């Protein structure tokens, strides 16, 4: 495999990993605070649609991004209401949110734009386009480093870099701030946090809203960055791959980056090569598509290090009376 | 919690209020879209129940949902949330199809027991692995069943495209089954006794669905295994203390749940399509979640909820035709709202009710 193909493949992996990474870190905030979230998919889908629609109407990708974040955060609030305030089943709430997003985006999309549920094609400022880094032409002349700089490091849209920066930011917030300590604590032992006089409810809502924010960026990236507009069901299971990556990374930010890059790479290879042969064995493309899920099941089954979720995860906190 | 409430409130009033709330919100969505919700309901009802044609389709859809709804309900009783009905039903389709294609079956009555076996075996196997992994390795069944939906979908696509497809054909579907496997349609069965109704896909599997509901009721409330499942679902430590093997119960509950999801293949594949097409499940596995939640995991509730969703599916098709602004996805929205109000937001109604009845009891005393 020559260098050009390798760079293309890695660049494509990075772009495909971006929405996974944002959604994965979104889930990380929520689940670390003890709120399971299988509604990442739905929040991303709602954000992708709203971002695509508002970017098309306003002609600004930034307005699209804000609208997408808002839509995702509304669903996050709904999840918070169900699982924090009303102490309902977090898994069922997640399932409901996924269907709600799936139905509403198609219904409203068709009703609004009459294009079979799609939003109008975006162009120019309606999209997040690639950012050229300084001196690409000059440095691009250098062998090996040049093409890497020109085609792998430079040239992605701003949300890709934002997603990458979110990794250290998440790490810093969770492990180096008081807010992060409390957030992790409500996910492990909410009773202790409550005893210390910190509101479990407020802390969990904060986590759920951050989750909504990041899912919103992930969704907006899909419709205004990676593609030029929203297509029905465009998340296509990415929210669940992000969830898989979260478990794969055992709820930690840096491993989440590697897991998402790995899953992004698998997708990139699957798109580029329709079926790969290893020796005489033909690996079907469907196997490549299923691989992230298979790997997650293997990890979940405890082969290759045990994945232990936050201890208070999935359970509503009930104050003692 | 529920012990504070009278039975009629717990099983009757609260589900009805939840349902009313879900449909009120759905009505608001219709208003938002700029259509008349009353008119929409009228079209929905007349399209699904206004003719023998509509009723046949409604009950055909309902039959499918009975199987997937019972699947979720069985697992619920053991405290397990099986989101994998979609994948289990897809695999059950493969099982039933392999049986139907294996021989030139002379009569459907001979083929049926083997097809049931095939559907149950494959559907059950697809639930067995997540069940086993939860019981033995502690991996959460919700996450593994989600993953198995995707793995199952990829597997079925592979099998249909590479193995089961008719050679030379482009369509990812199997060849037609031999006529000896066709389950009789209800309009054919009624014609024998001299009743003429419109031709619809409703078939013998509807009777199987009723039998399945009855057997599920027997299992859950009239057998030792069912008692163990309920005890385990109610309190795992107490059940284990009582001598119930958690591994055994988890695995059996998931096996039965997966087998039930697989059974929907009899209705759709063996009863109507007579060949396996790509994505024949089409979301019915997920509808099962809403059906089970709405039916409070009781077979009678599941039957009623299934008919309601059958009405939504059939009436929704008519609605999309009559009011182009309301596309078929409206059904998905209603499904989401039902899951939301009867499942996730249950305490929205339950908590005030509990307070209300607690106060009444104090006053009465």
XYZ file of C-alpha atoms in Angstrom:
686
model
C 0.000 0.000 0.000
C 1.603 3.259 -0.984
C 1.726 6.438 1.035
C -1.008 8.305 -0.848
C -3.571 5.602 -0.257
C -2.545 5.292 3.372
C -2.981 9.037 3.868
C -6.322 9.056 2.115
C -7.504 6.157 4.196
C -6.382 7.774 7.435
C -7.895 11.125 6.510
C -11.160 9.410 5.729
C -10.955 7.466 9.006
C -10.542 10.733 10.880
C -13.548 12.304 9.201
C -15.673 9.221 9.837
C -14.467 9.002 13.425
C -15.423 12.610 14.216
C -19.175 12.117 14.767
C -18.458 8.903 16.659
C -15.986 10.697 18.888
C -18.312 13.593 19.689
C -21.215 11.263 20.449
C -18.954 8.948 22.413
C -17.708 11.782 24.629
C -21.300 12.960 24.974
C -22.229 9.541 26.277
C -19.175 9.579 28.497
C -20.369 12.675 30.357
C -23.842 11.267 30.812
C -22.892 7.749 31.821
C -20.100 8.873 34.116
C -22.789 10.799 35.987
C -24.875 7.653 36.268
C -27.362 8.313 33.479
C -27.288 5.588 30.836
C -27.949 6.964 27.413
C -28.910 4.753 24.527
C -30.541 7.787 22.937
C -27.294 9.178 21.479
C -28.485 8.067 18.059
C -31.755 9.961 18.335
C -30.172 13.158 19.604
C -27.633 13.085 16.774
C -30.355 12.481 14.215
C -32.499 15.339 15.529
C -29.462 17.634 15.518
C -28.454 16.569 12.015
C -31.911 17.391 10.705
C -32.283 20.704 12.519
C -28.772 21.797 11.568
C -29.360 20.853 7.936
C -32.726 22.609 7.865
C -31.613 25.832 9.545
C -28.386 25.997 7.564
C -30.416 25.653 4.387
C -32.933 28.305 5.403
C -30.424 30.785 6.854
C -27.470 30.008 4.623
C -25.194 29.860 7.633
C -23.635 26.678 8.917
C -23.132 28.309 12.296
C -26.828 29.020 12.745
C -27.405 25.431 11.698
C -24.965 24.238 14.333
C -26.690 26.268 17.060
C -30.097 24.998 16.019
C -28.815 21.445 15.973
C -27.385 21.821 19.457
C -30.678 23.292 20.667
C -32.690 20.372 19.254
C -30.355 17.830 20.774
C -30.451 19.584 24.136
C -34.239 19.588 24.174
C -34.178 15.803 23.804
C -31.453 15.635 26.459
C -33.715 17.596 28.806
C -36.513 15.150 28.094
C -34.177 12.304 28.985
C -33.211 14.166 32.144
C -36.839 14.771 33.063
C -37.646 11.079 32.605
C -34.603 9.629 34.284
C -33.686 12.210 36.935
C -36.834 14.064 37.984
C -39.386 11.331 37.345
C -36.990 8.498 38.220
C -38.101 6.509 35.185
C -36.316 3.774 33.295
C -33.338 5.336 31.512
C -33.126 2.632 28.871
C -36.774 2.924 27.907
C -36.420 6.698 27.760
C -33.466 6.305 25.400
C -35.422 3.973 23.145
C -38.325 6.437 23.059
C -36.019 9.326 22.158
C -34.511 7.364 19.277
C -37.933 6.658 17.801
C -39.127 10.185 18.433
C -36.185 11.609 16.508
C -36.509 9.060 13.742
C -40.206 9.769 13.251
C -40.195 13.525 13.714
C -37.232 14.244 11.430
C -38.810 12.302 8.572
C -42.281 13.719 9.197
C -41.278 17.359 9.590
C -38.639 17.105 6.880
C -41.161 15.903 4.336
C -43.683 18.494 5.423
C -41.209 21.375 5.381
C -39.150 20.794 2.254
C -41.138 18.220 0.257
C -37.979 16.397 -0.818
C -38.710 12.946 0.553
C -37.489 13.882 4.016
C -34.243 15.453 2.832
C -33.199 19.031 3.443
C -32.099 21.174 0.486
C -28.553 20.773 -0.775
C -26.171 23.051 1.118
C -23.408 25.048 -0.481
C -20.912 27.788 0.383
C -21.371 29.238 3.834
C -24.162 26.773 4.585
C -21.538 24.112 5.127
C -18.488 23.662 7.270
C -15.782 23.380 4.619
C -12.207 22.219 4.951
C -9.761 24.602 6.584
C -6.398 24.956 4.872
C -3.582 25.223 7.378
C -0.823 27.802 6.797
C 2.003 27.022 4.409
C 0.394 23.851 2.998
C 1.857 24.565 -0.444
C 5.379 25.059 0.909
C 5.475 22.200 3.358
C 3.638 19.976 0.868
C 6.849 19.858 -1.212
C 8.711 17.945 1.490
C 8.585 14.197 0.940
C 6.530 12.069 3.370
C 5.940 14.875 5.895
C 4.585 17.138 3.157
C 1.676 14.969 2.004
C 0.896 14.031 5.595
C 0.689 17.694 6.576
C -1.194 18.709 3.459
C -3.738 15.913 3.273
C -4.018 14.414 6.719
C -3.415 17.214 9.210
C -4.679 20.143 7.177
C -7.864 20.399 5.158
C -10.566 19.082 7.461
C -13.444 21.233 8.602
C -13.352 23.011 11.922
C -15.634 20.516 13.676
C -13.090 17.733 13.139
C -10.467 19.701 15.037
C -13.054 20.685 17.629
C -13.863 17.008 18.194
C -10.191 16.207 18.668
C -9.794 19.073 21.147
C -12.816 17.826 23.064
C -10.804 14.771 24.113
C -8.233 16.601 26.299
C -10.948 19.027 27.375
C -13.114 16.155 28.581
C -10.176 14.577 30.341
C -9.342 17.883 32.045
C -12.915 18.615 33.096
C -13.534 15.136 34.449
C -10.241 14.529 36.196
C -8.855 17.967 37.059
C -11.822 20.055 38.134
C -14.171 20.006 41.099
C -17.107 19.812 38.723
C -15.643 16.670 37.156
C -14.972 15.035 40.487
C -18.554 15.615 41.545
C -19.819 14.422 38.179
C -17.937 11.147 38.493
C -19.018 10.865 42.099
C -22.736 11.044 41.321
C -22.144 8.209 38.894
C -20.429 6.051 41.477
C -21.963 6.942 44.802
C -24.632 9.641 44.643
C -25.461 9.182 48.315
C -21.989 10.391 49.287
C -22.293 13.462 47.080
C -25.661 14.248 48.574
C -24.236 13.907 52.084
C -21.537 16.409 51.154
C -24.265 18.918 50.410
C -23.985 18.879 46.635
C -27.164 18.534 44.598
C -27.211 15.195 42.779
C -30.087 16.358 40.621
C -28.301 19.510 39.433
C -25.066 17.622 38.789
C -26.846 14.969 36.738
C -28.797 17.536 34.734
C -25.526 19.312 33.956
C -24.047 16.047 32.680
C -27.101 15.241 30.574
C -27.078 18.728 29.034
C -23.378 18.496 28.156
C -24.245 15.195 26.526
C -26.949 16.956 24.527
C -24.529 19.702 23.496
C -21.918 17.279 22.165
C -24.504 15.103 20.411
C -25.756 18.296 18.798
C -22.311 19.082 17.402
C -21.997 15.476 16.222
C -25.315 15.664 14.400
C -24.581 19.060 12.867
C -21.267 17.697 11.611
C -23.093 14.937 9.762
C -25.445 17.188 7.820
C -23.391 20.373 7.426
C -19.814 19.088 7.519
C -19.494 15.566 6.203
C -22.437 15.837 3.801
C -24.183 18.766 2.187
C -27.580 18.355 3.777
C -29.709 15.997 5.792
C -30.818 12.629 4.493
C -33.379 10.455 6.284
C -31.886 8.175 8.924
C -28.472 9.622 8.157
C -27.021 8.615 11.522
C -27.459 4.979 10.419
C -26.452 3.432 13.725
C -23.550 5.819 14.427
C -24.997 6.590 17.848
C -24.825 2.923 18.691
C -21.282 2.586 17.368
C -20.405 5.547 19.617
C -22.007 3.684 22.496
C -19.969 0.639 21.549
C -16.812 2.770 21.468
C -17.667 4.118 24.912
C -17.819 0.615 26.355
C -14.764 -0.385 24.331
C -12.938 2.556 25.920
C -14.269 1.614 29.348
C -15.744 5.104 29.863
C -12.387 6.943 29.561
C -11.693 9.914 27.254
C -8.325 9.012 25.678
C -9.209 5.394 24.983
C -12.466 6.754 23.540
C -10.384 8.593 20.940
C -8.537 5.430 19.937
C -11.724 3.363 19.884
C -13.475 5.898 17.656
C -10.476 6.142 15.339
C -10.428 2.349 15.101
C -14.140 2.187 14.299
C -13.744 5.089 11.869
C -10.891 3.220 10.195
C -12.998 0.063 9.899
C -15.728 2.084 8.237
C -13.253 3.788 5.905
C -11.794 0.453 4.846
C -15.295 -0.944 4.375
C -16.235 1.963 2.114
C -13.033 1.860 0.088
C -12.734 -1.864 -0.408
C -15.890 -3.844 -0.994
C -14.634 -6.972 0.703
C -11.021 -7.701 1.513
C -9.100 -10.880 0.935
C -6.726 -12.158 3.560
C -4.801 -14.905 1.806
C -7.396 -17.022 0.041
C -10.117 -16.014 2.499
C -12.573 -13.433 1.242
C -13.783 -11.200 4.070
C -17.298 -10.024 3.205
C -18.108 -6.329 3.489
C -20.955 -7.155 5.873
C -18.418 -8.592 8.284
C -16.489 -5.321 8.215
C -19.703 -3.433 8.976
C -20.510 -5.723 11.887
C -16.994 -5.710 13.287
C -17.402 -2.757 15.712
C -20.434 -4.460 17.227
C -18.706 -7.840 17.402
C -15.657 -6.285 19.067
C -17.889 -4.587 21.611
C -19.639 -7.831 22.486
C -16.251 -9.487 22.904
C -15.082 -6.704 25.208
C -18.366 -6.715 27.105
C -18.001 -10.440 27.628
C -14.835 -9.640 29.511
C -12.316 -10.908 26.971
C -9.543 -8.353 26.950
C -10.077 -6.545 30.209
C -13.368 -6.186 31.982
C -15.598 -3.258 31.094
C -17.142 -2.068 34.331
C -19.704 0.695 33.978
C -20.083 3.472 36.576
C -21.507 1.841 39.669
C -24.640 3.927 40.092
C -25.327 3.894 36.339
C -28.900 3.340 35.252
C -30.429 3.828 38.665
C -32.393 6.907 39.656
C -31.206 8.522 42.854
C -33.773 8.474 45.636
C -32.987 10.591 48.671
C -33.419 8.795 51.950
C -36.307 10.070 53.987
C -45.079 1.040 44.839
C -47.979 -0.360 42.857
C -49.309 -2.103 45.948
C -50.530 1.286 47.204
C -52.867 1.583 44.259
C -56.099 -0.299 43.667
C -55.812 -2.845 40.861
C -58.226 -1.043 38.567
C -56.130 2.111 38.791
C -52.858 0.299 38.263
C -53.987 -1.880 35.362
C -56.796 0.188 33.909
C -56.753 3.892 34.657
C -53.041 4.674 34.491
C -52.399 2.932 31.146
C -55.443 4.679 29.678
C -54.327 8.110 30.913
C -50.816 7.477 29.597
C -52.249 6.479 26.255
C -54.497 9.526 26.129
C -51.496 11.758 26.857
C -49.488 10.075 24.095
C -52.291 10.590 21.596
C -52.866 14.186 22.710
C -49.231 14.983 21.969
C -49.499 13.113 18.679
C -52.559 15.259 17.927
C -50.505 18.385 18.605
C -47.908 17.148 16.116
C -50.681 16.782 13.537
C -51.893 20.309 14.287
C -48.335 21.596 13.992
C -48.089 20.020 10.556
C -51.243 21.878 9.621
C -53.766 19.074 9.378
C -56.974 18.423 11.274
C -56.351 15.784 13.959
C -60.038 14.841 14.256
C -60.209 14.229 10.536
C -56.955 12.259 10.766
C -58.400 9.989 13.448
C -61.527 9.490 11.339
C -59.450 8.377 8.338
C -57.299 6.208 10.598
C -60.306 4.370 12.030
C -62.237 3.977 8.791
C -59.106 2.843 6.978
C -58.328 0.186 9.528
C -61.724 -0.966 10.789
C -64.186 0.307 8.206
C -64.113 -2.700 5.888
C -63.259 -6.388 5.979
C -60.252 -5.442 3.843
C -59.024 -2.960 6.462
C -59.750 -5.307 9.346
C -57.853 -8.144 7.662
C -54.769 -6.001 7.239
C -55.090 -4.599 10.765
C -55.194 -8.079 12.265
C -52.380 -9.254 10.007
C -50.135 -6.509 11.408
C -51.452 -7.134 14.919
C -50.468 -10.808 14.652
C -46.862 -9.831 14.040
C -46.902 -7.469 17.022
C -48.392 -10.136 19.300
C -45.298 -12.250 18.722
C -42.770 -9.439 19.192
C -44.766 -7.957 22.086
C -44.911 -11.281 23.923
C -41.193 -11.638 23.293
C -40.441 -8.392 25.141
C -43.023 -9.234 27.836
C -41.513 -12.640 28.655
C -38.079 -11.109 29.157
C -39.591 -8.233 31.172
C -41.071 -10.675 33.656
C -37.587 -11.970 34.374
C -36.327 -8.408 34.774
C -34.584 -8.406 31.407
C -35.037 -5.716 28.773
C -34.655 -7.456 25.425
C -34.214 -4.792 22.729
C -33.004 -7.463 20.336
C -36.406 -8.555 18.990
C -35.562 -7.033 15.640
C -32.468 -9.202 15.178
C -34.050 -12.281 16.706
C -37.019 -11.988 14.369
C -34.657 -11.569 11.396
C -32.806 -14.738 12.363
C -36.112 -16.508 13.009
C -36.956 -15.653 9.412
C -33.814 -17.438 8.269
C -34.764 -20.478 10.361
C -38.307 -20.701 9.009
C -37.047 -20.103 5.467
C -34.450 -22.870 5.643
C -37.160 -25.308 6.758
C -39.547 -24.202 4.018
C -36.891 -24.460 1.330
C -35.447 -27.752 2.576
C -38.091 -30.085 1.145
C -40.932 -30.077 -1.272
C -43.409 -30.158 1.617
C -46.607 -32.045 0.759
C -48.895 -30.104 3.102
C -48.617 -27.012 5.261
C -49.762 -28.900 8.359
C -46.693 -31.141 8.061
C -44.362 -28.227 7.356
C -45.721 -26.035 10.149
C -44.264 -27.804 13.228
C -40.839 -27.883 11.609
C -41.082 -24.240 10.565
C -42.049 -23.300 14.130
C -39.050 -25.252 15.329
C -36.753 -23.529 12.831
C -38.037 -20.042 13.662
C -37.812 -20.658 17.412
C -34.403 -22.271 17.214
C -32.810 -19.467 15.192
C -34.580 -16.645 17.029
C -33.799 -18.290 20.350
C -30.160 -18.807 19.436
C -29.803 -15.105 18.663
C -31.117 -14.268 22.133
C -29.240 -17.095 23.808
C -25.832 -15.502 23.321
C -26.725 -12.175 24.990
C -28.538 -14.129 27.712
C -25.562 -16.372 28.288
C -23.172 -13.423 28.306
C -25.291 -11.588 30.877
C -25.684 -14.641 33.087
C -22.107 -15.880 32.919
C -19.988 -12.868 32.057
C -22.030 -9.980 33.393
C -22.358 -8.072 30.113
C -25.550 -6.053 30.123
C -28.241 -7.651 27.995
C -29.541 -4.297 26.718
C -26.245 -3.375 25.130
C -25.512 -6.851 23.764
C -28.970 -7.206 22.231
C -28.546 -3.821 20.522
C -25.208 -5.014 19.158
C -26.780 -8.305 18.090
C -29.436 -6.423 16.123
C -26.693 -4.909 13.994
C -24.681 -8.121 13.763
C -27.839 -10.045 12.868
C -28.783 -7.528 10.217
C -25.319 -7.809 8.624
C -25.496 -11.604 8.803
C -28.903 -11.738 7.131
C -27.773 -9.370 4.380
C -24.744 -11.579 3.806
C -26.829 -14.748 3.686
C -29.420 -13.239 1.363
C -26.897 -11.692 -1.001
C -24.370 -14.508 -1.098
C -26.082 -17.754 -0.156
C -29.860 -17.757 -0.371
C -30.377 -15.462 -3.353
C -31.771 -16.906 -6.571
C -28.726 -17.385 -8.844
C -28.619 -14.718 -11.536
C -31.202 -12.533 -9.831
C -30.364 -9.071 -8.548
C -32.973 -8.935 -5.786
C -31.660 -10.003 -2.367
C -34.451 -12.488 -1.700
C -34.912 -16.251 -1.731
C -36.839 -18.215 -4.322
C -40.534 -18.766 -3.663
C -41.431 -21.546 -1.274
C -43.245 -24.636 -2.475
C -47.001 -24.279 -2.270
C -47.128 -27.029 0.344
C -45.744 -24.584 2.897
C -48.279 -21.771 2.416
C -50.295 -21.192 5.564
C -53.960 -20.816 4.612
C -55.270 -17.271 4.417
C -58.187 -16.368 6.632
C -60.289 -15.404 3.617
C -59.697 -18.912 2.268
C -60.579 -20.498 5.594
C -63.772 -18.445 5.854
C -64.689 -19.255 2.261
C -64.854 -22.932 3.224
C -67.659 -22.190 5.664
C -69.339 -19.928 3.156
C -68.307 -16.477 4.405
C -66.822 -14.142 1.827
C -64.406 -11.449 2.936
C -61.834 -9.376 1.066
C -58.499 -10.967 0.239
C -55.984 -9.886 2.859
C -52.637 -11.230 4.114
C -54.234 -12.332 7.390
C -53.503 -16.010 7.755
C -53.447 -19.035 10.024
C -50.601 -17.512 12.057
C -53.161 -15.274 13.775
C -54.523 -18.392 15.468
C -50.971 -19.324 16.431
C -50.571 -15.855 17.954
C -53.636 -16.367 20.140
C -52.276 -19.748 21.202
C -48.898 -18.145 21.939
C -50.564 -15.509 24.117
C -52.442 -18.200 26.034
C -49.313 -20.334 26.465
C -47.373 -17.295 27.664
C -50.055 -16.633 30.265
C -49.884 -20.307 31.339
C -46.120 -20.139 31.521
C -45.871 -16.923 33.516
C -48.710 -17.437 36.009
C -49.373 -21.170 36.086
C -45.995 -22.880 36.011
C -43.114 -23.201 38.386
C -40.715 -21.797 35.781
C -42.926 -18.742 35.327
C -43.047 -18.220 39.064
C -39.273 -18.396 39.209
C -38.984 -15.915 36.368
C -41.312 -13.464 38.083
C -39.562 -13.879 41.411
C -36.208 -13.309 39.717
C -37.504 -10.228 37.914
C -39.019 -8.827 41.100
C -35.933 -9.188 43.251
C -32.816 -10.958 42.113
C -31.201 -11.362 45.576
C -34.445 -12.656 47.090
C -34.886 -15.152 44.249
C -31.320 -16.364 44.562
C -31.805 -16.667 48.312
C -34.909 -18.707 47.571
C -32.834 -21.205 45.639
C -33.492 -19.979 42.101
C -30.526 -20.367 39.764
C -29.963 -16.920 38.192
C -27.967 -18.304 35.255
C -30.662 -20.795 34.354
C -33.518 -18.281 34.605
C -31.708 -15.584 32.607
C -30.813 -17.969 29.810
C -34.222 -19.644 29.640
C -36.054 -16.303 29.695
C -33.912 -14.978 26.854
C -34.285 -18.207 24.864
C -38.071 -18.087 25.156
C -38.100 -14.384 24.371
C -35.963 -14.848 21.258
C -37.999 -17.844 20.115
C -41.189 -15.802 20.411
C -39.673 -12.981 18.339
C -38.632 -15.548 15.735
C -42.223 -16.774 15.517
C -43.244 -13.629 13.661
C -41.631 -15.215 10.612
C -44.576 -17.628 10.450
C -46.987 -14.742 9.947
C -44.984 -12.696 7.485
C -42.689 -15.139 5.676
C -44.623 -18.411 5.719
C -48.096 -16.879 5.851
C -47.870 -14.036 3.379
C -44.662 -13.328 1.463
C -43.814 -16.991 0.812
C -40.163 -16.115 0.420
C -37.610 -14.280 2.527
C -36.985 -10.686 1.470
C -34.447 -8.226 2.824
C -35.451 -6.595 6.120
C -38.745 -8.421 6.326
C -38.990 -7.468 10.022
C -39.209 -3.756 9.204
C -39.179 -2.418 12.760
C -41.773 -4.849 14.155
C -39.256 -5.994 16.749
C -39.148 -2.464 18.122
C -42.927 -2.103 18.007
C -42.905 -5.070 20.378
C -41.316 -2.843 23.035
C -44.158 -0.338 22.814
C -46.739 -3.120 22.725
C -45.328 -4.811 25.790
C -45.045 -1.573 27.760
C -48.574 -0.580 26.852
C -49.926 -4.021 27.637
C -48.135 -4.014 30.986
C -46.439 -7.259 29.933
C -49.683 -9.189 30.329
C -50.749 -11.389 27.386
C -54.232 -9.837 27.327
C -52.714 -6.360 27.403
C -50.299 -7.377 24.652
C -53.210 -8.605 22.480
C -55.085 -5.316 22.937
C -51.986 -3.186 22.368
C -51.142 -5.232 19.263
C -54.562 -4.572 17.765
C -54.088 -0.865 18.507
C -50.752 -0.856 16.715
C -52.305 -2.905 13.910
C -54.884 -0.133 13.565
C -52.098 2.452 13.508
C -50.154 0.571 10.833
C -53.082 -0.128 8.545
C -54.873 3.160 9.232
C -51.580 5.008 8.960
C -51.103 3.709 5.428
C -54.551 5.035 4.488
C -53.796 8.287 6.272
C -50.566 8.802 4.346
C -52.586 8.286 1.169
C -55.414 10.676 2.106
C -53.311 13.333 3.839
C -49.949 13.427 2.064
C -48.587 15.779 4.737
C -48.834 12.998 7.292
C -46.347 10.419 6.077
C -46.075 6.904 7.449
C -43.443 8.083 9.915
C -46.302 9.462 11.995
C -46.652 5.873 13.239
C -43.068 5.945 14.489
C -43.794 9.206 16.315
C -46.880 7.707 17.970
C -44.875 4.598 18.830
C -42.217 6.801 20.444
C -44.825 8.747 22.410
C -46.456 5.536 23.639
C -43.078 4.214 24.820
C -42.316 7.587 26.388
C -45.568 8.011 28.297
C -46.234 4.400 29.271
C -42.581 3.592 29.960
C -40.155 6.392 30.652
C -42.528 9.056 31.969
C -44.711 6.570 33.839
C -44.298 8.394 37.140
C -45.735 11.540 35.597
C -49.167 9.995 36.155
C -48.392 7.304 38.699
C -46.894 9.545 41.390
C -49.845 11.989 41.572
C -52.234 9.013 41.477
C -50.427 7.343 44.350
C -50.626 10.560 46.354
C -54.306 11.001 45.526
C -55.227 7.484 46.609
C -53.047 7.603 49.690
C -54.932 10.717 50.799
C -58.306 9.101 50.108
C -57.334 6.105 52.165
C -56.316 8.333 55.073
C -59.630 10.193 54.863
C -61.572 6.940 54.757
C -59.818 5.611 57.825
